[in-house]
Short mmCIF file of C-alpha atoms in Angstrom, two decimals:
data_model
loop_
_atom_site.label_atom_id
_atom_site.label_comp_id
_atom_site.label_asym_id
_atom_site.label_seq_id
_atom_site.Cartn_x
_atom_site.Cartn_y
_atom_site.Cartn_z
CA UNK A 17 92.09 104.37 126.02
CA UNK A 18 91.48 107.94 124.85
CA UNK A 19 87.79 108.87 124.48
CA UNK A 20 86.75 105.25 124.87
CA UNK A 21 83.11 104.41 124.15
CA UNK A 22 81.40 101.16 125.00
CA UNK A 23 78.80 100.15 122.42
CA UNK A 24 75.32 99.14 123.49
CA UNK A 25 73.54 99.11 120.10
CA UNK A 26 74.34 98.30 116.49
CA UNK A 27 72.51 98.79 113.19
CA UNK A 28 73.40 96.32 110.44
CA UNK A 29 72.34 96.60 106.79
CA UNK A 30 74.58 94.79 104.31
CA UNK A 31 74.41 93.40 100.79
CA UNK A 32 77.10 90.74 101.16
CA UNK A 33 76.75 88.49 104.20
CA UNK A 34 80.18 86.83 103.78
CA UNK A 35 82.20 87.16 106.96
CA UNK A 36 79.31 88.70 108.88
CA UNK A 37 78.45 85.68 111.07
CA UNK A 38 81.35 86.00 113.57
CA UNK A 39 80.56 89.70 114.03
CA UNK A 40 76.92 88.93 114.77
CA UNK A 41 77.95 86.28 117.26
CA UNK A 42 80.43 88.59 118.97
CA UNK A 43 77.86 91.40 119.22
CA UNK A 44 75.45 88.93 120.74
CA UNK A 45 78.08 87.70 123.22
CA UNK A 46 78.65 91.31 124.28
CA UNK A 47 74.88 91.86 124.79
CA UNK A 48 74.81 94.59 122.15
CA UNK A 49 71.30 95.22 120.86
CA UNK A 50 71.05 94.69 117.09
CA UNK A 51 68.72 96.53 114.70
CA UNK A 52 68.37 95.38 111.10
CA UNK A 53 66.06 95.06 108.13
CA UNK A 54 65.37 92.99 105.03
CA UNK A 55 67.78 90.24 104.05
CA UNK A 56 70.24 91.11 106.79
CA UNK A 57 67.55 90.80 109.46
CA UNK A 58 66.58 87.38 108.07
CA UNK A 59 70.24 86.28 108.08
CA UNK A 60 70.65 87.30 111.73
CA UNK A 61 67.47 85.49 112.77
CA UNK A 62 68.66 82.32 111.04
CA UNK A 63 71.76 82.45 113.23
CA UNK A 64 69.48 82.27 116.26
CA UNK A 65 70.41 85.77 117.38
CA UNK A 66 67.84 88.27 118.62
CA UNK A 67 67.32 91.23 116.27
CA UNK A 68 64.93 94.20 116.32
CA UNK A 69 63.42 95.03 112.91
CA UNK A 70 63.99 98.65 111.88
CA UNK A 71 60.30 98.75 111.03
CA UNK A 72 59.51 98.26 114.74
CA UNK A 73 61.70 101.24 115.55
CA UNK A 74 60.28 103.56 112.91
CA UNK A 75 56.68 102.26 112.84
CA UNK A 76 56.96 102.37 109.06
CA UNK A 77 57.27 99.35 106.76
CA UNK A 78 59.85 99.02 104.03
CA UNK A 79 58.21 100.76 101.06
CA UNK A 80 58.65 101.39 97.33
CA UNK A 81 60.02 97.93 96.66
CA UNK A 82 62.69 98.28 99.34
CA UNK A 83 63.91 101.69 98.18
CA UNK A 84 62.98 103.23 101.55
CA UNK A 85 63.81 101.23 104.68
CA UNK A 86 66.17 103.05 107.01
CA UNK A 87 65.60 106.64 105.88
CA UNK A 88 63.83 107.86 109.00
CA UNK A 89 64.53 110.34 111.87
CA UNK A 90 64.36 107.53 114.43
CA UNK A 91 67.29 105.86 112.68
CA UNK A 92 69.36 108.89 111.76
CA UNK A 93 68.60 110.69 114.99
CA UNK A 94 70.09 107.79 116.91
CA UNK A 95 73.22 107.85 114.74
CA UNK A 96 73.78 111.60 114.55
CA UNK A 97 72.95 112.55 118.13
CA UNK A 98 75.84 114.04 120.10
CA UNK A 99 76.07 112.04 123.30
CA UNK A 100 77.27 114.99 125.41
CA UNK A 101 74.91 117.59 123.96
CA UNK A 102 72.05 118.24 126.39
CA UNK A 103 69.58 119.33 123.72
CA UNK A 104 70.30 116.20 121.65
CA UNK A 105 69.78 114.01 124.72
CA UNK A 106 66.46 115.70 125.52
CA UNK A 107 65.19 115.30 121.95
CA UNK A 108 66.11 111.61 121.87
CA UNK A 109 64.03 111.12 125.05
CA UNK A 110 61.19 113.25 123.69
CA UNK A 111 60.89 111.23 120.46
CA UNK A 112 61.88 107.88 121.98
CA UNK A 113 64.91 107.49 119.75
CA UNK A 114 67.58 104.99 120.86
CA UNK A 115 71.24 105.83 120.44
CA UNK A 116 72.98 103.75 117.78
CA UNK A 117 76.65 103.16 118.57
CA UNK A 118 77.78 100.94 115.69
CA UNK A 119 76.70 101.06 112.05
CA UNK A 120 77.68 98.20 109.73
CA UNK A 121 76.93 98.65 106.02
CA UNK A 122 77.99 96.94 102.81
CA UNK A 123 76.68 98.80 99.77
CA UNK A 124 74.87 97.46 96.73
CA UNK A 125 77.51 96.31 94.18
CA UNK A 126 77.06 99.14 91.67
CA UNK A 127 80.38 98.72 89.81
CA UNK A 128 80.04 94.96 89.57
CA UNK A 129 76.55 95.38 88.14
CA UNK A 130 77.82 97.83 85.52
CA UNK A 131 80.69 95.53 84.49
CA UNK A 132 78.30 92.58 84.21
CA UNK A 133 76.56 94.23 81.26
CA UNK A 134 73.27 94.51 83.11
CA UNK A 135 70.43 96.68 81.85
CA UNK A 136 70.28 100.32 82.85
CA UNK A 137 67.20 99.58 84.95
CA UNK A 138 69.13 96.98 86.97
CA UNK A 139 72.15 99.29 87.26
CA UNK A 140 70.07 102.19 88.58
CA UNK A 141 68.47 99.91 91.19
CA UNK A 142 71.96 99.12 92.45
CA UNK A 143 72.56 102.77 93.39
CA UNK A 144 72.45 102.50 97.17
CA UNK A 145 70.64 105.36 98.90
CA UNK A 146 69.94 104.22 102.45
CA UNK A 147 73.29 102.52 102.88
CA UNK A 148 75.37 105.45 101.69
CA UNK A 149 73.33 107.78 103.94
CA UNK A 150 73.96 105.55 106.95
CA UNK A 151 77.68 105.51 106.20
CA UNK A 152 77.94 109.28 105.92
CA UNK A 153 75.91 109.88 109.06
CA UNK A 154 77.88 107.41 111.17
CA UNK A 155 81.23 108.62 109.83
CA UNK A 156 80.32 112.25 110.49
CA UNK A 157 79.56 111.39 114.11
CA UNK A 158 82.76 109.38 114.65
CA UNK A 159 83.15 111.07 118.02
CA UNK A 160 80.42 108.72 119.27
CA UNK A 161 79.71 106.14 116.55
CA UNK A 162 81.81 103.38 114.98
CA UNK A 163 81.20 102.99 111.21
CA UNK A 164 82.02 99.80 109.30
CA UNK A 165 81.44 100.67 105.65
CA UNK A 166 82.58 97.61 103.69
CA UNK A 167 82.91 93.86 104.05
CA UNK A 168 86.66 94.40 103.55
CA UNK A 169 86.70 95.94 107.04
CA UNK A 170 84.93 93.07 108.83
CA UNK A 171 88.07 91.28 110.02
CA UNK A 172 89.71 94.40 111.43
CA UNK A 173 86.49 95.45 113.14
CA UNK A 174 86.06 91.98 114.68
CA UNK A 175 89.59 92.16 116.10
CA UNK A 176 88.83 95.54 117.71
CA UNK A 177 85.50 94.33 119.04
CA UNK A 178 87.03 91.18 120.52
CA UNK A 179 90.10 92.83 122.00
CA UNK A 180 88.23 95.59 123.80
CA UNK A 181 84.96 93.81 124.67
CA UNK A 182 82.88 96.32 122.75
CA UNK A 183 84.85 99.45 123.58
CA UNK A 184 86.41 101.61 120.85
CA UNK A 185 88.79 104.55 120.99
CA UNK A 186 88.36 107.90 119.28
CA UNK A 187 91.39 107.14 117.11
CA UNK A 188 89.83 103.89 115.94
CA UNK A 189 86.48 105.52 115.20
CA UNK A 190 88.16 108.37 113.31
CA UNK A 191 90.24 105.92 111.29
CA UNK A 192 87.14 103.99 110.24
CA UNK A 193 85.35 107.27 109.48
CA UNK A 194 88.10 108.11 107.00
CA UNK A 195 87.68 104.66 105.44
CA UNK A 196 83.94 105.30 105.26
CA UNK A 197 84.29 108.55 103.33
CA UNK A 198 86.79 106.80 101.01
CA UNK A 199 84.09 104.18 100.33
CA UNK A 200 81.36 106.77 99.78
CA UNK A 201 83.46 109.03 97.53
CA UNK A 202 84.57 106.05 95.43
CA UNK A 203 80.97 104.89 95.12
CA UNK A 204 79.73 108.32 94.05
CA UNK A 205 82.58 108.67 91.53
CA UNK A 206 81.62 105.36 89.94
CA UNK A 207 78.00 106.47 89.61
CA UNK A 208 79.01 109.84 88.17
CA UNK A 209 81.31 108.25 85.58
CA UNK A 210 78.57 105.83 84.55
CA UNK A 211 75.94 108.53 84.11
CA UNK A 212 78.11 111.35 82.81
CA UNK A 213 78.02 112.19 79.11
CA UNK A 214 78.53 115.94 78.85
CA UNK A 215 79.82 117.26 82.16
CA UNK A 216 83.49 118.27 81.97
CA UNK A 217 84.68 117.07 85.36
CA UNK A 218 87.48 114.80 86.51
CA UNK A 219 86.41 112.07 88.93
CA UNK A 220 88.60 109.02 89.34
CA UNK A 221 88.80 106.69 92.31
CA UNK A 222 90.48 103.35 92.98
CA UNK A 223 89.72 101.16 95.98
CA UNK A 224 92.73 98.86 95.82
CA UNK A 225 96.25 100.09 96.46
CA UNK A 226 99.58 98.28 96.28
CA UNK A 227 102.53 99.70 98.17
CA UNK A 228 105.56 99.49 95.87
CA UNK A 229 109.16 99.07 97.00
CA UNK A 230 109.74 102.67 95.94
CA UNK A 231 108.85 105.06 93.13
CA UNK A 232 110.87 105.88 90.04
CA UNK A 233 113.94 106.17 92.27
CA UNK A 234 114.73 104.67 95.69
CA UNK A 235 114.24 107.97 97.52
CA UNK A 236 110.65 108.32 96.19
CA UNK A 237 107.62 106.60 97.66
CA UNK A 238 105.55 104.65 95.16
CA UNK A 239 102.04 103.18 95.03
CA UNK A 240 99.83 101.56 92.42
CA UNK A 241 96.11 102.28 92.66
CA UNK A 242 94.17 99.64 90.78
CA UNK A 243 93.67 95.89 90.63
CA UNK A 244 96.35 94.15 88.57
CA UNK A 245 94.56 90.85 89.06
CA UNK A 246 91.83 92.09 86.71
CA UNK A 247 94.44 92.26 83.95
CA UNK A 248 96.94 89.51 84.78
CA UNK A 249 97.40 86.16 86.39
CA UNK A 250 100.68 86.70 88.23
CA UNK A 251 102.35 83.29 88.05
CA UNK A 252 105.82 83.87 89.42
CA UNK A 253 108.50 86.30 90.53
CA UNK A 254 109.09 89.28 92.74
CA UNK A 255 106.66 92.14 93.16
CA UNK A 256 106.30 94.51 90.24
CA UNK A 257 108.11 97.81 90.78
CA UNK A 258 107.04 101.30 89.75
CA UNK A 259 109.34 101.17 86.70
CA UNK A 260 108.25 97.61 85.89
CA UNK A 261 104.64 98.80 85.78
CA UNK A 262 105.46 101.64 83.40
CA UNK A 263 107.27 99.21 81.08
CA UNK A 264 104.48 96.63 81.33
CA UNK A 265 101.95 99.33 80.43
CA UNK A 266 104.03 100.31 77.39
CA UNK A 267 104.42 96.65 76.40
CA UNK A 268 100.70 95.88 76.64
CA UNK A 269 99.75 98.91 74.56
CA UNK A 270 102.35 98.11 71.90
CA UNK A 271 101.39 94.44 71.60
CA UNK A 272 97.71 95.34 71.31
CA UNK A 273 98.65 96.60 67.83
CA UNK A 274 99.61 93.01 66.90
CA UNK A 275 97.26 90.91 69.00
CA UNK A 276 95.54 89.24 66.02
CA UNK A 277 98.65 88.99 63.83
CA UNK A 278 101.19 86.27 63.15
CA UNK A 279 103.59 85.42 66.03
CA UNK A 280 105.04 88.71 67.24
CA UNK A 281 107.54 89.36 70.00
CA UNK A 282 108.63 92.66 71.53
CA UNK A 283 111.29 93.65 74.05
CA UNK A 284 110.97 96.99 75.86
CA UNK A 285 113.23 99.09 78.01
CA UNK A 286 112.32 102.41 79.61
CA UNK A 287 108.91 102.38 77.86
CA UNK A 288 110.39 102.06 74.34
CA UNK A 289 110.69 99.01 72.13
CA UNK A 290 114.30 97.95 71.62
CA UNK A 291 113.25 94.89 69.64
CA UNK A 292 110.14 93.82 67.71
CA UNK A 293 109.75 91.09 65.11
CA UNK A 294 106.97 89.13 63.45
CA UNK A 295 107.73 85.66 62.13
CA UNK A 296 106.21 82.28 61.26
CA UNK A 297 107.26 80.88 64.64
CA UNK A 298 107.38 82.53 68.04
CA UNK A 299 110.92 81.35 68.65
CA UNK A 300 112.16 83.10 65.53
CA UNK A 301 110.15 86.22 66.35
CA UNK A 302 111.90 86.35 69.73
CA UNK A 303 115.37 85.77 68.29
CA UNK A 304 114.90 88.48 65.67
CA UNK A 305 113.47 90.91 68.23
CA UNK A 306 116.49 90.25 70.45
CA UNK A 307 118.87 90.81 67.50
CA UNK A 308 117.72 94.42 67.16
CA UNK A 309 119.44 95.37 70.42
CA UNK A 310 120.69 92.54 72.65
CA UNK A 311 122.42 95.09 74.89
CA UNK A 312 119.26 96.99 75.82
CA UNK A 313 117.29 93.74 76.15
CA UNK A 314 119.22 92.96 79.33
CA UNK A 315 116.82 93.62 82.21
CA UNK A 316 113.96 94.40 79.84
CA UNK A 317 110.28 93.51 79.62
CA UNK A 318 109.35 90.80 77.10
CA UNK A 319 105.91 90.35 75.58
CA UNK A 320 104.37 87.94 73.09
CA UNK A 321 101.04 87.85 71.29
CA UNK A 322 101.00 84.03 71.37
CA UNK A 323 101.27 81.31 74.00
CA UNK A 324 104.95 80.75 74.79
CA UNK A 325 106.18 77.24 74.00
CA UNK A 326 109.22 75.38 75.30
CA UNK A 327 111.42 76.20 72.30
CA UNK A 328 110.87 79.91 72.79
CA UNK A 329 111.20 79.65 76.56
CA UNK A 330 114.61 77.97 76.20
CA UNK A 331 115.86 81.01 74.31
CA UNK A 332 114.27 83.48 76.73
CA UNK A 333 115.78 81.65 79.68
CA UNK A 334 119.27 82.58 78.49
CA UNK A 335 118.48 86.28 78.91
CA UNK A 336 118.24 88.20 82.17
CA UNK A 337 114.87 89.91 81.93
CA UNK A 338 112.58 91.47 84.50
CA UNK A 339 109.16 90.48 83.13
CA UNK A 340 107.71 88.03 80.59
CA UNK A 341 104.12 88.61 79.42
CA UNK A 342 102.03 86.35 77.18
CA UNK A 343 98.44 85.18 76.74
CA UNK A 344 99.62 81.83 78.12
CA UNK A 345 102.54 79.47 78.71
CA UNK A 346 102.85 75.79 77.94
CA UNK A 347 103.46 73.87 81.18
CA UNK A 348 107.03 72.87 80.30
CA UNK A 349 107.84 76.42 79.19
CA UNK A 350 106.45 77.82 82.44
CA UNK A 351 108.43 75.36 84.55
CA UNK A 352 111.65 76.40 82.81
CA UNK A 353 111.01 80.14 83.08
CA UNK A 354 110.29 79.77 86.79
CA UNK A 355 113.91 78.69 87.13
CA UNK A 356 114.85 82.32 87.80
CA UNK A 357 113.22 83.11 91.14
CA UNK A 358 112.83 86.86 90.59
CA UNK A 359 111.62 86.70 86.98
CA UNK A 360 108.06 88.05 86.85
CA UNK A 361 105.74 85.93 84.70
CA UNK A 362 102.36 87.36 83.74
CA UNK A 363 99.46 85.87 81.80
CA UNK A 364 97.51 88.68 80.20
CA UNK A 365 93.73 88.38 80.42
CA UNK A 366 91.44 89.39 77.58
CA UNK A 367 89.93 92.58 78.99
CA UNK A 368 89.42 96.02 77.53
CA UNK A 369 91.79 98.74 78.70
CA UNK A 370 90.54 102.27 79.51
CA UNK A 371 89.94 104.59 76.57
CA UNK A 372 91.15 107.67 78.41
CA UNK A 373 94.47 108.77 79.92
CA UNK A 374 95.45 111.29 82.56
CA UNK A 375 98.56 112.54 84.30
CA UNK A 376 99.44 115.26 86.77
CA UNK A 377 100.73 118.52 85.33
CA UNK A 378 101.57 121.67 87.28
CA UNK A 379 98.80 122.07 89.86
CA UNK A 380 96.23 120.02 87.96
CA UNK A 381 95.60 117.03 85.73
CA UNK A 382 95.89 116.59 81.97
CA UNK A 383 93.17 114.35 80.53
CA UNK A 384 92.78 113.03 77.01
CA UNK A 385 91.27 110.31 74.87
CA UNK A 386 93.67 107.43 74.37
CA UNK A 387 95.39 107.27 70.98
CA UNK A 388 93.42 104.30 69.66
CA UNK A 389 93.90 105.20 66.02
CA UNK A 390 96.28 102.90 64.15
CA UNK A 391 97.55 103.38 60.63
CA UNK A 392 96.29 100.84 58.11
CA UNK A 393 96.09 100.43 54.35
CA UNK A 394 92.58 101.93 54.23
CA UNK A 395 93.68 105.34 55.49
CA UNK A 396 97.00 105.90 53.75
CA UNK A 397 97.48 108.32 50.90
CA UNK A 398 100.03 107.44 48.20
CA UNK A 399 101.71 110.77 47.45
CA UNK A 400 104.73 109.82 45.29
CA UNK A 401 105.07 108.55 41.74
CA UNK A 402 106.45 105.26 43.01
CA UNK A 403 104.09 103.28 45.21
CA UNK A 404 105.49 100.88 47.77
CA UNK A 405 105.36 97.19 46.93
CA UNK A 406 103.11 94.94 48.99
CA UNK A 407 106.08 93.87 51.13
CA UNK A 408 107.20 97.45 51.62
CA UNK A 409 103.67 98.51 52.54
CA UNK A 410 103.52 95.78 55.18
CA UNK A 411 106.85 96.95 56.58
CA UNK A 412 105.71 100.56 56.60
CA UNK A 413 102.58 99.76 58.59
CA UNK A 414 104.61 97.51 60.91
CA UNK A 415 107.09 100.35 61.53
CA UNK A 416 104.28 102.87 62.01
CA UNK A 417 102.71 100.79 64.79
CA UNK A 418 106.02 100.72 66.65
CA UNK A 419 106.53 104.42 66.00
CA UNK A 420 103.17 105.22 67.60
CA UNK A 421 104.36 103.68 70.88
CA UNK A 422 107.83 105.24 70.95
CA UNK A 423 108.76 108.48 72.74
CA UNK A 424 108.78 111.57 70.50
CA UNK A 425 110.56 112.74 68.49
CA UNK A 426 111.06 109.34 66.97
CA UNK A 427 112.09 107.65 63.76
CA UNK A 428 111.70 103.89 63.32
CA UNK A 429 113.64 101.82 60.78
CA UNK A 430 112.41 98.35 59.85
CA UNK A 431 112.72 95.65 57.23
CA UNK A 432 110.95 92.34 56.70
CA UNK A 433 108.76 92.98 59.76
CA UNK A 434 111.73 93.39 62.04
CA UNK A 435 112.65 96.51 63.97
CA UNK A 436 116.16 97.51 62.95
CA UNK A 437 116.47 100.55 65.20
CA UNK A 438 114.65 103.59 66.48
CA UNK A 439 115.65 107.08 67.49
CA UNK A 440 113.76 107.84 70.67
CA UNK A 441 112.88 111.00 72.58
CA UNK A 442 115.05 113.34 70.53
CA UNK A 443 114.61 117.09 70.32
CA UNK A 444 114.81 117.04 66.53
CA UNK A 445 113.64 114.56 63.93
CA UNK A 446 117.05 114.63 62.22
CA UNK A 447 118.70 113.64 65.51
CA UNK A 448 116.20 110.79 65.90
CA UNK A 449 116.99 109.53 62.40
CA UNK A 450 120.74 109.76 62.87
CA UNK A 451 120.47 107.94 66.19
CA UNK A 452 118.48 105.14 64.53
CA UNK A 453 120.99 104.83 61.67
CA UNK A 454 123.99 104.65 64.02
CA UNK A 455 122.27 102.03 66.14
CA UNK A 456 121.20 99.91 63.16
CA UNK A 457 124.74 99.90 61.79
CA UNK A 458 126.16 99.07 65.22
CA UNK A 459 124.14 95.86 65.24
CA UNK A 460 125.17 95.07 61.63
CA UNK A 461 121.84 95.67 59.91
CA UNK A 462 121.83 96.37 56.17
CA UNK A 463 119.58 99.40 55.61
CA UNK A 464 119.33 98.86 51.87
CA UNK A 465 115.66 98.15 51.21
CA UNK A 466 114.58 99.21 54.69
CA UNK A 467 111.63 101.53 55.44
CA UNK A 468 111.30 104.56 57.70
CA UNK A 469 108.39 105.67 59.91
CA UNK A 470 108.04 109.09 61.55
CA UNK A 471 105.63 110.05 64.33
CA UNK A 472 105.13 113.53 62.84
CA UNK A 473 105.60 115.37 59.55
CA UNK A 474 108.91 116.44 58.04
CA UNK A 475 109.20 120.25 57.98
CA UNK A 476 112.08 119.93 55.52
CA UNK A 477 113.31 117.26 53.11
CA UNK A 478 116.49 116.61 55.14
CA UNK A 479 115.22 113.37 56.68
CA UNK A 480 114.23 111.75 53.40
CA UNK A 481 117.59 112.81 51.94
CA UNK A 482 119.52 111.22 54.82
CA UNK A 483 117.36 108.10 54.56
CA UNK A 484 117.94 107.79 50.82
CA UNK A 485 121.69 108.06 51.28
CA UNK A 486 121.51 105.05 53.61
CA UNK A 487 119.52 102.90 51.16
CA UNK A 488 116.09 103.37 52.72
CA UNK A 489 113.48 103.06 49.98
CA UNK A 490 110.06 103.86 51.52
CA UNK A 491 108.67 106.31 54.06
CA UNK A 492 105.48 106.57 56.12
CA UNK A 493 104.61 109.83 57.88
CA UNK A 494 101.51 111.85 58.80
CA UNK A 495 102.08 114.70 56.33
CA UNK A 496 100.64 118.11 57.02
CA UNK A 497 103.69 120.37 56.71
CA UNK A 498 103.40 123.45 54.54
CA UNK A 499 106.58 122.14 52.92
CA UNK A 500 105.37 118.58 52.30
CA UNK A 501 105.97 119.04 48.59
CA UNK A 502 109.72 119.43 49.13
CA UNK A 503 109.91 115.93 50.65
CA UNK A 504 107.59 114.53 47.96
CA UNK A 505 109.73 116.05 45.22
CA UNK A 506 112.92 114.62 46.69
CA UNK A 507 111.36 111.13 46.91
CA UNK A 508 110.16 111.35 43.29
CA UNK A 509 113.60 112.47 42.09
CA UNK A 510 115.27 109.52 43.84
CA UNK A 511 112.63 106.87 43.13
CA UNK A 512 111.59 106.54 46.77
CA UNK A 513 108.00 105.85 47.76
CA UNK A 514 106.22 107.76 50.48
CA UNK A 515 102.76 107.51 51.98
CA UNK A 516 100.87 109.91 54.24
CA UNK A 517 98.59 108.72 57.03
CA UNK A 518 97.02 112.01 58.08
CA UNK A 519 97.50 111.09 61.75
CA UNK A 520 100.24 112.35 64.03
CA UNK A 521 101.42 110.01 66.80
CA UNK A 522 103.24 112.18 69.32
CA UNK A 523 104.02 110.38 72.58
CA UNK A 524 105.44 112.33 75.50
#
């Protein structure tokens, strides 16, 4: 083995003791001297294994309520000493510092403490100082020292220890050093993001990674960094793909607009809604969402704001779809939907999603606040002589919520809380409107009495004129064009109602 080193000593200081016992026993079997302190030392003693307290090595007790235990030259000298450097060897002898060949650390659970809602005092006490210092020192000196920096590495380390009878290769030590700096950088990023209020800096880190079948296309590699199990119970089906995840993200954000409403169902394809409906029953909401575009629904992502019952599941089961998402499934509904072996079934958990977004751009990252502003009756401005009726106002706000989550430029047409059609990702608003009209007519929708939502203002009155000619009677848009009055005048002349929201909803 290249640059093989046989360990004689180990320092262990961990928060979680799970999985540690077989390592302790193996170290003991290999006659490796163990140093430890605090709760870890007590744990080792209870296993009947000999352990040297760090305090005996340093001649200093643990002080400041445990804040200072291992921070001492006799500890860090033994970790950082270069085994083939004559001066280092002489200094170790001079100061009676033993070499430390293995360092095993599991840090205080800072992120878990933050997410628990603990007080700031408790959170600050969970910022590990000694542990993170031990990790960095051992990882830096990977040429001579093996660093285990997380309980997630215990099993792999035990395999190495057992297979080689205490010997490790340079490649193994370097690999674990890289893992160690991944742990330390993630830990520091979490602390920074908790404390930071004013510093403009981008620090994001994810411990868990899923290797996807491929990226957006088969020739691209794809990965997901994050823990989907925090958000979903994955009940059935194949692994989520890169494109599935993008659609699921779009579906979750759209349905959040309706999470406290009457039964609502949405069908998405390529990040855009191709069907949305709100009805008295979930089954009818699904059927009316499907009616908006049964062609695009094939292979789509389905999402509900209510528990899916058997009646609804029987209808869904007739459709080939990639993913079904709901807050729950009745047992008979779940059994039926599992009839398609690849169909992905997700139960969405009630957790808060991040309030920020970022994406790569050029040689950097674009970062922004998430668009958490939704249009509602309290913010709209009635700008025409005719005001929308209560039903029309409900439809306008329904259409606006869908519009917010559709690729720009977009126009959304709706009626009776049912998406009729949308024009998506067009280079002009007129093109988006014409696309929506053609699509609505293709699926036999009557646009008379329908409403129109736009993600941005109308620079000219052409869109309201086209809409009027198709029987559309009410419009919702942000307003803000220097030529707003032209659209207002046209609506007044043709007895249309229009409301301004004051909020643009571009989505790129």
